[in-house]
Amino acid sequence: MQIPSDLIVILGTGGTIAGTAKTASDGVGYTAAQLSVADLLAAVPALAGRRLEAQQVAQLDSKDMDFLTWQRLAGAVQQQLARPEVGGIVITHGTDTLEETAYFLHRVLAPAKPVVLTAAMRPATALAPDGPQNLFDAVQVAGTPGAAGVVVALAGRVHDAAQVRKTHSYRVDAFESVDGALVARVEEGAVRLLGRWPAGEGLGLARISRPAERWPRVEIVMNHAGAGGTVVQALRAAGVDGLIAAGTGNGTLSVALESALREAQAGGVKVWRSTRCDAGPVMDLPGLLPGAGALSPVKARIEMILTLLGE
Ligand code: SIN
């Protein structure tokens, strides 16, 4: 007998979607990560007919996301996906580092079933909270036949984990697929596929099994007018393992910053060049420091951590 695989598991990690304020008109002076994932589901009666399970994996403001929580989350996602009755996963998350968690899960797991991150820009107590609609939409995406991979569903749009960035500090449609097409739109609960579900090969949980406190330390340094090498020297002195240079334009660097980065590289620190521009790749040219392709600085940092974990 075939087991129906229509169960959607909702994993809660906190964020504004679970945030509360003292008054309904307060959209910024709230505290994130107050409500449980079960509370969030209770606020969406339209999901009553679906087979859902909820699990609280963490309860934090995503500005404080850390390696240990990523390890736990990746393990929980893998465990749930291995159940034949589970058709997909939804992860409720804060918006601030959502693109980092999405990219991390994409690179580690590259799941064959859909893993849909969602969030909200307004707390649950707001006059017009966006969380319930986003959660409803995310469940529709996670239950879509043929859906796969790690995606982000927010404000009616479905983004690829590799592309998505938070591009606005306040608006409810705060996320963009900056350098590519949307994967899909969600319209009145219907998922309209526009592109392709993300695919790829995950590195696997073994890659991230090292105790979180011993993960490589990779920091981001930015080029800007007057950028010097002092920050790089200080980070080297603090024992950094890798550096992502958020360069200007095509990852260009001031003479002083580049010289400090090259010294760091010669001293055994891994150095990659990315761009502080909001979209677009860095091109590799002979003689330049290695480029991070189209990865934003924060995603390049994750890629470098995963690379160093494999060395
Ligand atoms: C957070 O990232 O946890 C707080 C901000 C948000 O979710 O919008």
Short mmCIF file of C-alpha atoms and ligand atoms in Angstrom, two decimals:
data_model
loop_
_atom_site.label_atom_id
_atom_site.label_comp_id
_atom_site.label_asym_id
_atom_site.label_seq_id
_atom_site.Cartn_x
_atom_site.Cartn_y
_atom_site.Cartn_z
CA MET A 1 0.00 0.00 0.00
CA GLN A 2 1.38 3.40 -0.92
CA ILE A 3 1.74 5.85 1.99
CA PRO A 4 0.24 9.28 1.15
CA SER A 5 3.04 11.87 1.25
CA ASP A 6 0.91 14.93 1.93
CA LEU A 7 2.17 15.72 5.42
CA ILE A 8 3.83 19.15 5.71
CA VAL A 9 6.10 19.71 8.70
CA ILE A 10 6.46 23.27 9.97
CA LEU A 11 9.75 23.96 11.74
CA GLY A 12 9.79 27.13 13.84
CA THR A 13 12.93 29.18 14.46
CA GLY A 14 11.51 32.54 15.64
CA GLY A 15 11.70 35.89 13.82
CA THR A 16 9.24 38.74 13.42
CA ILE A 17 6.62 36.30 12.15
CA ALA A 18 6.57 35.09 15.78
CA GLY A 19 7.07 38.58 17.20
CA THR A 20 4.75 40.61 19.43
CA ALA A 21 4.42 44.31 20.24
CA LYS A 22 2.62 46.07 23.09
CA THR A 23 0.24 47.80 20.68
CA ALA A 24 -1.15 46.78 17.30
CA SER A 25 0.06 50.03 15.72
CA ASP A 26 3.69 49.35 16.66
CA GLY A 27 5.39 47.85 13.60
CA VAL A 28 9.00 48.31 14.67
CA GLY A 29 9.22 48.41 18.48
CA TYR A 30 8.33 44.75 18.90
CA THR A 31 10.17 41.71 20.24
CA ALA A 32 10.86 38.96 17.72
CA ALA A 33 10.51 35.23 18.49
CA GLN A 34 7.76 35.27 21.15
CA LEU A 35 5.08 32.94 19.73
CA SER A 36 5.47 29.23 19.16
CA VAL A 37 5.10 27.69 15.73
CA ALA A 38 1.85 26.09 17.02
CA ASP A 39 0.55 29.62 17.81
CA LEU A 40 1.41 30.72 14.26
CA LEU A 41 -0.55 27.84 12.79
CA ALA A 42 -3.53 28.56 15.03
CA ALA A 43 -3.70 32.03 13.46
CA VAL A 44 -4.30 30.54 9.99
CA PRO A 45 -7.68 28.75 10.12
CA ALA A 46 -7.52 28.30 6.34
CA LEU A 47 -4.90 25.60 6.95
CA ALA A 48 -7.30 23.52 9.07
CA GLY A 49 -7.90 20.96 6.31
CA ARG A 50 -4.21 20.16 5.77
CA ARG A 51 -2.14 17.44 7.36
CA LEU A 52 0.42 19.45 9.34
CA GLU A 53 2.91 18.81 12.13
CA ALA A 54 4.78 21.52 14.02
CA GLN A 55 8.22 21.39 15.65
CA GLN A 56 10.00 24.22 17.43
CA VAL A 57 13.69 23.94 16.46
CA ALA A 58 14.79 27.33 17.83
CA GLN A 59 13.30 30.58 19.07
CA LEU A 60 15.50 33.51 18.15
CA ASP A 61 15.75 36.85 16.41
CA SER A 62 17.56 35.86 13.24
CA LYS A 63 20.17 38.60 13.65
CA ASP A 64 21.50 36.18 16.28
CA MET A 65 21.48 33.11 14.02
CA ASP A 66 24.45 30.88 14.79
CA PHE A 67 26.25 27.76 13.59
CA LEU A 68 24.79 25.52 16.31
CA THR A 69 21.23 26.44 15.27
CA TRP A 70 22.12 25.84 11.62
CA GLN A 71 23.45 22.40 12.51
CA ARG A 72 20.28 21.55 14.47
CA LEU A 73 18.02 22.90 11.74
CA ALA A 74 19.76 21.01 8.94
CA GLY A 75 19.55 17.82 11.03
CA ALA A 76 15.84 18.36 11.74
CA VAL A 77 15.08 19.05 8.06
CA GLN A 78 16.95 15.92 6.96
CA GLN A 79 15.21 13.78 9.58
CA GLN A 80 11.75 15.00 8.54
CA LEU A 81 12.44 14.68 4.81
CA ALA A 82 13.45 11.04 5.33
CA ARG A 83 9.90 10.22 6.48
CA PRO A 84 7.97 8.86 3.47
CA GLU A 85 4.74 10.55 4.59
CA VAL A 86 6.37 14.00 4.55
CA GLY A 87 5.81 15.84 1.28
CA GLY A 88 7.55 19.06 2.23
CA ILE A 89 8.88 21.29 4.98
CA VAL A 90 8.10 24.89 5.89
CA ILE A 91 10.57 26.82 8.07
CA THR A 92 9.41 29.98 9.82
CA HIS A 93 12.38 32.33 10.21
CA GLY A 94 13.35 35.95 10.77
CA THR A 95 13.87 37.98 7.62
CA ASP A 96 17.27 39.38 8.62
CA THR A 97 19.41 36.32 7.91
CA LEU A 98 16.82 34.27 6.05
CA GLU A 99 18.83 34.35 2.81
CA GLU A 100 21.84 32.94 4.67
CA THR A 101 19.94 30.03 6.21
CA ALA A 102 18.27 29.31 2.86
CA TYR A 103 21.63 29.20 1.07
CA PHE A 104 23.20 27.10 3.83
CA LEU A 105 20.40 24.49 3.66
CA HIS A 106 20.54 24.52 -0.14
CA ARG A 107 24.27 23.79 -0.20
CA VAL A 108 24.18 21.19 2.59
CA LEU A 109 21.00 19.32 1.70
CA ALA A 110 19.86 20.26 -1.85
CA PRO A 111 16.69 18.32 -1.01
CA ALA A 112 14.59 16.46 -3.55
CA LYS A 113 11.44 17.54 -1.63
CA PRO A 114 10.51 21.21 -1.14
CA VAL A 115 11.91 23.09 1.85
CA VAL A 116 10.18 26.47 1.99
CA LEU A 117 11.42 29.27 4.23
CA THR A 118 8.96 31.97 5.11
CA ALA A 119 8.89 35.00 7.38
CA ALA A 120 7.13 38.28 8.01
CA MET A 121 8.08 41.93 8.08
CA ARG A 122 5.34 42.80 10.58
CA PRO A 123 4.88 41.21 14.00
CA ALA A 124 1.98 38.86 14.65
CA THR A 125 0.24 41.58 16.71
CA ALA A 126 0.27 44.18 13.86
CA LEU A 127 -2.94 45.72 12.52
CA ALA A 128 -2.38 43.86 9.25
CA PRO A 129 0.20 41.13 9.87
CA ASP A 130 1.78 39.57 6.77
CA GLY A 131 2.85 36.37 8.56
CA PRO A 132 -0.43 34.40 8.31
CA GLN A 133 -0.67 34.91 4.52
CA ASN A 134 3.02 34.07 4.06
CA LEU A 135 2.64 30.91 6.16
CA PHE A 136 -0.45 29.89 4.22
CA ASP A 137 1.37 30.46 0.91
CA ALA A 138 4.47 28.59 2.08
CA VAL A 139 2.35 25.54 2.93
CA GLN A 140 0.82 25.66 -0.57
CA VAL A 141 4.32 25.74 -2.08
CA ALA A 142 5.53 22.88 0.14
CA GLY A 143 2.53 20.81 -0.96
CA THR A 144 2.92 21.48 -4.68
CA PRO A 145 3.43 18.29 -6.73
CA GLY A 146 6.86 18.34 -8.40
CA ALA A 147 8.24 21.08 -6.14
CA ALA A 148 11.80 20.55 -4.90
CA GLY A 149 14.76 22.29 -3.34
CA VAL A 150 15.16 25.16 -0.91
CA VAL A 151 13.03 28.20 -1.75
CA VAL A 152 11.82 31.32 0.03
CA ALA A 153 8.10 32.19 -0.13
CA LEU A 154 7.17 35.71 0.90
CA ALA A 155 4.70 38.36 -0.30
CA GLY A 156 3.30 36.04 -2.98
CA ARG A 157 6.67 35.37 -4.57
CA VAL A 158 8.85 32.26 -4.50
CA HIS A 159 12.61 32.78 -4.72
CA ASP A 160 15.53 30.44 -5.32
CA ALA A 161 17.82 30.15 -2.25
CA ALA A 162 20.88 31.04 -4.35
CA GLN A 163 19.32 34.23 -5.74
CA VAL A 164 17.28 35.67 -2.93
CA ARG A 165 18.34 38.74 -0.98
CA LYS A 166 16.59 40.99 1.49
CA THR A 167 16.65 44.28 -0.36
CA HIS A 168 14.37 46.47 1.72
CA SER A 169 14.47 47.21 5.44
CA TYR A 170 10.75 47.83 5.94
CA ARG A 171 8.41 46.93 3.07
CA VAL A 172 6.44 43.68 3.25
CA ASP A 173 7.81 42.67 -0.16
CA ALA A 174 11.35 42.99 1.17
CA PHE A 175 12.94 40.18 -0.89
CA GLU A 176 14.12 40.02 -4.49
CA SER A 177 15.63 37.41 -6.78
CA VAL A 178 18.26 39.95 -7.67
CA ASP A 179 20.05 38.19 -10.48
CA GLY A 180 17.55 35.82 -12.00
CA ALA A 181 13.93 34.85 -12.42
CA LEU A 182 11.40 34.11 -9.71
CA VAL A 183 10.73 30.40 -9.23
CA ALA A 184 6.97 30.92 -8.87
CA ARG A 185 4.17 33.15 -7.65
CA VAL A 186 1.42 32.22 -5.21
CA GLU A 187 -1.94 33.65 -6.23
CA GLU A 188 -5.01 32.90 -4.07
CA GLY A 189 -3.32 29.73 -2.89
CA ALA A 190 -2.40 28.57 -6.40
CA VAL A 191 1.28 28.15 -7.18
CA ARG A 192 2.15 29.40 -10.70
CA LEU A 193 5.55 28.08 -11.75
CA LEU A 194 7.60 30.68 -13.62
CA GLY A 195 11.06 29.14 -13.59
CA ARG A 196 12.58 25.93 -12.27
CA TRP A 197 12.69 24.40 -8.82
CA PRO A 198 16.26 24.59 -7.49
CA ALA A 199 18.36 21.48 -8.06
CA GLY A 200 21.89 20.45 -7.26
CA GLU A 201 23.85 18.12 -5.08
CA GLY A 202 24.07 18.72 -1.34
CA LEU A 203 27.36 18.42 0.50
CA GLY A 204 25.65 16.30 3.16
CA LEU A 205 25.33 16.54 6.93
CA ALA A 206 28.76 14.94 7.45
CA ARG A 207 30.31 18.17 6.08
CA ILE A 208 28.86 20.17 8.97
CA SER A 209 29.35 17.62 11.74
CA ARG A 210 32.35 19.38 13.36
CA PRO A 211 31.30 20.96 16.70
CA ALA A 212 29.93 24.42 15.94
CA GLU A 213 32.47 26.18 18.16
CA ARG A 214 35.23 24.81 15.95
CA TRP A 215 33.83 25.91 12.60
CA PRO A 216 36.20 28.06 10.51
CA ARG A 217 36.11 31.78 11.25
CA VAL A 218 35.40 33.73 8.06
CA GLU A 219 34.84 37.49 8.15
CA ILE A 220 33.71 40.06 5.57
CA VAL A 221 35.69 43.24 4.89
CA MET A 222 34.39 46.02 2.65
CA ASN A 223 36.09 48.29 0.17
CA HIS A 224 35.03 51.95 0.39
CA ALA A 225 36.55 55.38 -0.04
CA GLY A 226 39.64 55.51 2.13
CA ALA A 227 39.66 51.73 2.82
CA GLY A 228 42.94 50.64 4.40
CA GLY A 229 44.42 47.35 5.57
CA THR A 230 44.09 47.76 9.34
CA VAL A 231 40.91 45.70 9.67
CA VAL A 232 42.50 42.82 7.76
CA GLN A 233 45.60 42.97 9.95
CA ALA A 234 43.46 42.97 13.10
CA LEU A 235 41.45 39.98 11.86
CA ARG A 236 44.63 38.08 11.03
CA ALA A 237 45.91 38.79 14.52
CA ALA A 238 42.62 37.41 15.87
CA GLY A 239 43.21 34.14 13.96
CA VAL A 240 40.72 34.40 11.11
CA ASP A 241 40.68 31.45 8.67
CA GLY A 242 39.12 33.18 5.69
CA LEU A 243 38.16 36.61 4.38
CA ILE A 244 35.50 37.70 1.93
CA ALA A 245 36.30 41.06 0.38
CA ALA A 246 33.08 42.92 -0.49
CA GLY A 247 34.72 44.96 -3.20
CA THR A 248 33.38 47.84 -5.21
CA GLY A 249 31.98 47.19 -8.71
CA ASN A 250 33.66 44.09 -10.15
CA GLY A 251 35.14 43.36 -6.72
CA THR A 252 37.74 46.10 -6.97
CA LEU A 253 39.81 46.95 -3.90
CA SER A 254 41.83 49.96 -2.77
CA VAL A 255 45.59 49.52 -3.11
CA ALA A 256 46.01 49.36 0.68
CA LEU A 257 43.16 46.87 1.23
CA GLU A 258 44.30 44.63 -1.63
CA SER A 259 47.85 44.63 -0.36
CA ALA A 260 46.71 43.57 3.16
CA LEU A 261 44.49 40.85 1.65
CA ARG A 262 47.34 39.50 -0.44
CA GLU A 263 49.58 39.41 2.63
CA ALA A 264 46.81 37.52 4.46
CA GLN A 265 46.53 35.09 1.54
CA ALA A 266 50.30 34.54 1.53
CA GLY A 267 50.03 33.85 5.28
CA GLY A 268 47.53 31.01 4.70
CA VAL A 269 44.20 32.87 5.02
CA LYS A 270 41.71 31.98 2.27
CA VAL A 271 40.65 35.17 0.45
CA TRP A 272 37.81 35.57 -2.06
CA ARG A 273 36.62 38.69 -3.84
CA SER A 274 32.91 39.52 -4.12
CA THR A 275 31.03 42.75 -4.74
CA ARG A 276 29.18 45.10 -2.45
CA CYS A 277 26.84 45.87 -5.39
CA ASP A 278 23.26 44.74 -4.80
CA ALA A 279 23.32 42.36 -7.77
CA GLY A 280 25.61 40.84 -10.37
CA PRO A 281 28.69 38.62 -10.34
CA VAL A 282 32.39 39.45 -10.14
CA MET A 283 34.39 38.46 -13.20
CA ASP A 284 37.67 36.60 -12.81
CA LEU A 285 40.60 38.25 -14.58
CA PRO A 286 44.24 37.12 -14.56
CA GLY A 287 46.10 38.45 -11.53
CA LEU A 288 43.02 39.24 -9.45
CA LEU A 289 42.21 37.58 -6.14
CA PRO A 290 39.82 34.61 -6.66
CA GLY A 291 36.24 35.70 -7.32
CA ALA A 292 33.09 34.42 -5.61
CA GLY A 293 31.04 34.47 -8.82
CA ALA A 294 27.49 35.69 -8.33
CA LEU A 295 27.40 35.04 -4.59
CA SER A 296 26.66 38.01 -2.35
CA PRO A 297 29.27 38.58 0.37
CA VAL A 298 27.17 36.81 3.03
CA LYS A 299 26.56 33.79 0.79
CA ALA A 300 30.22 33.73 -0.30
CA ARG A 301 31.07 33.57 3.40
CA ILE A 302 28.86 30.49 3.84
CA GLU A 303 30.38 28.88 0.75
CA MET A 304 33.88 29.50 2.11
CA ILE A 305 32.98 28.10 5.55
CA LEU A 306 31.62 24.94 3.89
CA THR A 307 34.74 24.72 1.71
CA LEU A 308 37.05 25.08 4.72
CA LEU A 309 35.01 22.48 6.63
CA GLY A 310 35.78 20.05 3.79
CA GLU A 311 39.56 20.67 3.79
C1 SIN B 1 14.49 38.62 12.59
O1 SIN B 1 15.16 38.54 11.56
O2 SIN B 1 14.37 37.66 13.38
C2 SIN B 1 13.82 39.90 12.98
C3 SIN B 1 13.42 40.70 11.80
C4 SIN B 1 12.40 40.04 10.91
O3 SIN B 1 12.06 38.87 11.01
O4 SIN B 1 11.88 40.78 10.04
#
